[in-house]
Coordinates of C-alpha atoms and ligand atoms in Angstrom, one line a residue:
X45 CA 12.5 21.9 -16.7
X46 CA 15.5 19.5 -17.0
X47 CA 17.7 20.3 -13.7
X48 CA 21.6 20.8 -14.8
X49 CA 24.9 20.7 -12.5
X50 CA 26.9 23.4 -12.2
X51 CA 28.9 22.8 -14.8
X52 CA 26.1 22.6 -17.5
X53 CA 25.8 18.7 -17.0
X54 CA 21.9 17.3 -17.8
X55 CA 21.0 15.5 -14.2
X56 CA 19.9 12.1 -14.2
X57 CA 16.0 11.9 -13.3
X58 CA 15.9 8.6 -12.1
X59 CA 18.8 6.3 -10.4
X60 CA 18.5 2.9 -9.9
X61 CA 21.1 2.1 -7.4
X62 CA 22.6 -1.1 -7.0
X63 CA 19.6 -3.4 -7.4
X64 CA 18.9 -6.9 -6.8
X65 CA 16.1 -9.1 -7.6
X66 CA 16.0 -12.4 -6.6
X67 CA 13.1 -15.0 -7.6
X68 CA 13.6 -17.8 -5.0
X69 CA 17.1 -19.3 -5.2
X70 CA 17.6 -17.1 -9.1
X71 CA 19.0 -14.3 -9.2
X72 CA 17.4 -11.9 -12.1
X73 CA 19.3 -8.6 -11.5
X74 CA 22.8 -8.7 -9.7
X75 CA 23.7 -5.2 -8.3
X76 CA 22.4 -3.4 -11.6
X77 CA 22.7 0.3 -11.4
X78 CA 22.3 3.2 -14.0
X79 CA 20.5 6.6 -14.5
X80 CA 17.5 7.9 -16.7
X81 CA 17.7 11.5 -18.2
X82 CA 14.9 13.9 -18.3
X83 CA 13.7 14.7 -22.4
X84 CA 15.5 11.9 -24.0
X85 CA 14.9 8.1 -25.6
X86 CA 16.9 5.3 -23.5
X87 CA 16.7 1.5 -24.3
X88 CA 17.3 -1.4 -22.0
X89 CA 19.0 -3.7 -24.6
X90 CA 19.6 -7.3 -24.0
X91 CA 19.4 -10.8 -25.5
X92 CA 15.3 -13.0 -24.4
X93 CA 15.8 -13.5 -20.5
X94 CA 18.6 -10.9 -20.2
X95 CA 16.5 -9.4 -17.6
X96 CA 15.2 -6.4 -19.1
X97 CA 11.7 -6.8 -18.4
X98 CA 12.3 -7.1 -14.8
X99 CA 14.1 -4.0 -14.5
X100 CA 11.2 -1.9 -16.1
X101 CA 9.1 -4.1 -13.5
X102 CA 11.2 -3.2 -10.7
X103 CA 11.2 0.6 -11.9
X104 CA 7.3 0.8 -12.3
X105 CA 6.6 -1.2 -8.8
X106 CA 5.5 -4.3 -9.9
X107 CA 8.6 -6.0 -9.0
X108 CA 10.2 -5.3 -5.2
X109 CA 14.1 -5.9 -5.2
X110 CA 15.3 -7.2 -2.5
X111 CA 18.2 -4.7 -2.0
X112 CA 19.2 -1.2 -4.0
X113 CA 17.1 1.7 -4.1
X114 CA 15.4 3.5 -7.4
X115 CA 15.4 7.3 -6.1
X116 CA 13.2 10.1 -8.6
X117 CA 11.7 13.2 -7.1
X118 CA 13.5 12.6 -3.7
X119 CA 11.8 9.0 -3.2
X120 CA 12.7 5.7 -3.1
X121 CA 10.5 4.5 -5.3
X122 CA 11.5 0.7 -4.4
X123 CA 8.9 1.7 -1.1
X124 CA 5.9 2.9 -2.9
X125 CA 3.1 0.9 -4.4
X126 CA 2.9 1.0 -8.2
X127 CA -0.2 3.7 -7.8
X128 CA 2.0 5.5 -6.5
X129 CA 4.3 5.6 -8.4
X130 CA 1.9 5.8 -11.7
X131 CA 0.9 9.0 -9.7
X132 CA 4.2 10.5 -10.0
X133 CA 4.1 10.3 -13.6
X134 CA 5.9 6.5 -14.0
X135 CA 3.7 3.9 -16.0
X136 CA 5.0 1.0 -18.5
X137 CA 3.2 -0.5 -21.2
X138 CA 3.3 -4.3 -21.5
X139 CA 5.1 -6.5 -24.1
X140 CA 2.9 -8.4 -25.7
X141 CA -0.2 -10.7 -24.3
X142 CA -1.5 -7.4 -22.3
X143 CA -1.9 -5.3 -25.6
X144 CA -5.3 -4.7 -26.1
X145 CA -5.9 -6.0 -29.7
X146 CA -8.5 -3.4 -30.9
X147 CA -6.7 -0.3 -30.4
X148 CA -3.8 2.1 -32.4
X149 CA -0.1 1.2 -31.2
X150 CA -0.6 4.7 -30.0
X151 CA -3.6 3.9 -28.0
X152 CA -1.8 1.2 -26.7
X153 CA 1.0 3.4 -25.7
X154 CA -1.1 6.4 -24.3
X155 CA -3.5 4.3 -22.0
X156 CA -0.5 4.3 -19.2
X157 CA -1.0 7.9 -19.1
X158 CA -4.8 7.6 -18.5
X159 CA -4.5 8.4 -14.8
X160 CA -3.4 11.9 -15.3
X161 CA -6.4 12.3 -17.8
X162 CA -9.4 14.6 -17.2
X163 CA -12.5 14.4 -19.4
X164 CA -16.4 14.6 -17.7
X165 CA -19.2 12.5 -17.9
X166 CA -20.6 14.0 -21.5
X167 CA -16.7 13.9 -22.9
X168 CA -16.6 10.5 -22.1
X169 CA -19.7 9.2 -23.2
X170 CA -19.0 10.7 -26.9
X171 CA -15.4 9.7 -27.6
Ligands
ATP186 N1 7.9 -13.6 -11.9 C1 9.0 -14.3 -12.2 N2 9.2 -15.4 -11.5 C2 10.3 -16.2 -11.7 N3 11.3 -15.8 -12.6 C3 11.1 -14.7 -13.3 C4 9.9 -13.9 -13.1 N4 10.0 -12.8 -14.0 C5 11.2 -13.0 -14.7 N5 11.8 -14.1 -14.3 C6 13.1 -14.7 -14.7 O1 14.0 -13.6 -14.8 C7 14.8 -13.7 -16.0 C8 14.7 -12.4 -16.8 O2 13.4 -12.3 -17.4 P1 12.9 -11.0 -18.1 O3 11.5 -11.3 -18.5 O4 13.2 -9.8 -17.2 O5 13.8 -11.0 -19.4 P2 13.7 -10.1 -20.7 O6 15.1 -9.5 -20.9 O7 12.6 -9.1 -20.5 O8 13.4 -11.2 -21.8 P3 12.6 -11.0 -23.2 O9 13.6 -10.4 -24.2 O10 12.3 -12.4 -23.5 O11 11.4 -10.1 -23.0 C9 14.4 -14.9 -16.7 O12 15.3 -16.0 -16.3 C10 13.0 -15.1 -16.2 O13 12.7 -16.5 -16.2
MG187 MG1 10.9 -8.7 -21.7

């Protein structure tokens, strides 16, 4: 269930708090900051090498900025390891070489999700 202000307001799920990721002496993301609602479709929109990628990296784990915080659930996520932040429900699919050629878009898609899924040995061997 979504959680609401007082006043009515949807609450951000997620909020990435003034991060910074550096690579060396380059600077990818300069104090970037910004919320994620529960139940809804957001885009990270950007020109090639706008940085976008390394944001969803950042969220997901596999990237560790060097100052900010990305707080869900009452954690900063910025301090877990990406399992565990795939157990909390967070997982990113990848953007192009990492597809796996021989499966749906959907398949694709729903593989992040395959930690959370529960099938036994004879459910598994027939799918
Ligand atoms: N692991 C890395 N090591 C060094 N530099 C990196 C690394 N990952 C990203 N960068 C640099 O950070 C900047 C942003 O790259 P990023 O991949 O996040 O952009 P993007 O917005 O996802 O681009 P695209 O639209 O091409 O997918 C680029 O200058 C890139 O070279
Ligand atoms: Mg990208």
């Amino acid at each position: 269930m979504a959680q609401r202000s007082d006043n009515g307001t949807l609450m951000p799920q997620i909020h990435v708090d003034n991060i910074q990721l550096r690579f060396g002496g380059v600077t990818a993301l300069s104090n970037i900051s910004l919320h994620i609602y529960p139940s809804t479709i957001q885009a990270i929109i950007g020109p090639n090498g706008a940085d976008k990628t390394s944001m969803l990296n950042c969220i997901s784990g596999l990237y560790k900025p060097q100052q900010g915080r990305i707080l869900f659930a009452g954690q900063d996520l910025v301090r877990l390891a990406p399992h565990q932040i795939a157990r909390l429900g967070i997982a990113r699919s990848f953007q192009n070489i990492e597809l796996l050629r021989h499966m749906s878009v959907l398949d694709n898609l729903i593989l992040d999700r395959h930690i959370h899924m529960k099938s036994g040995i004879l459910r598994s061997g027939l799918c």
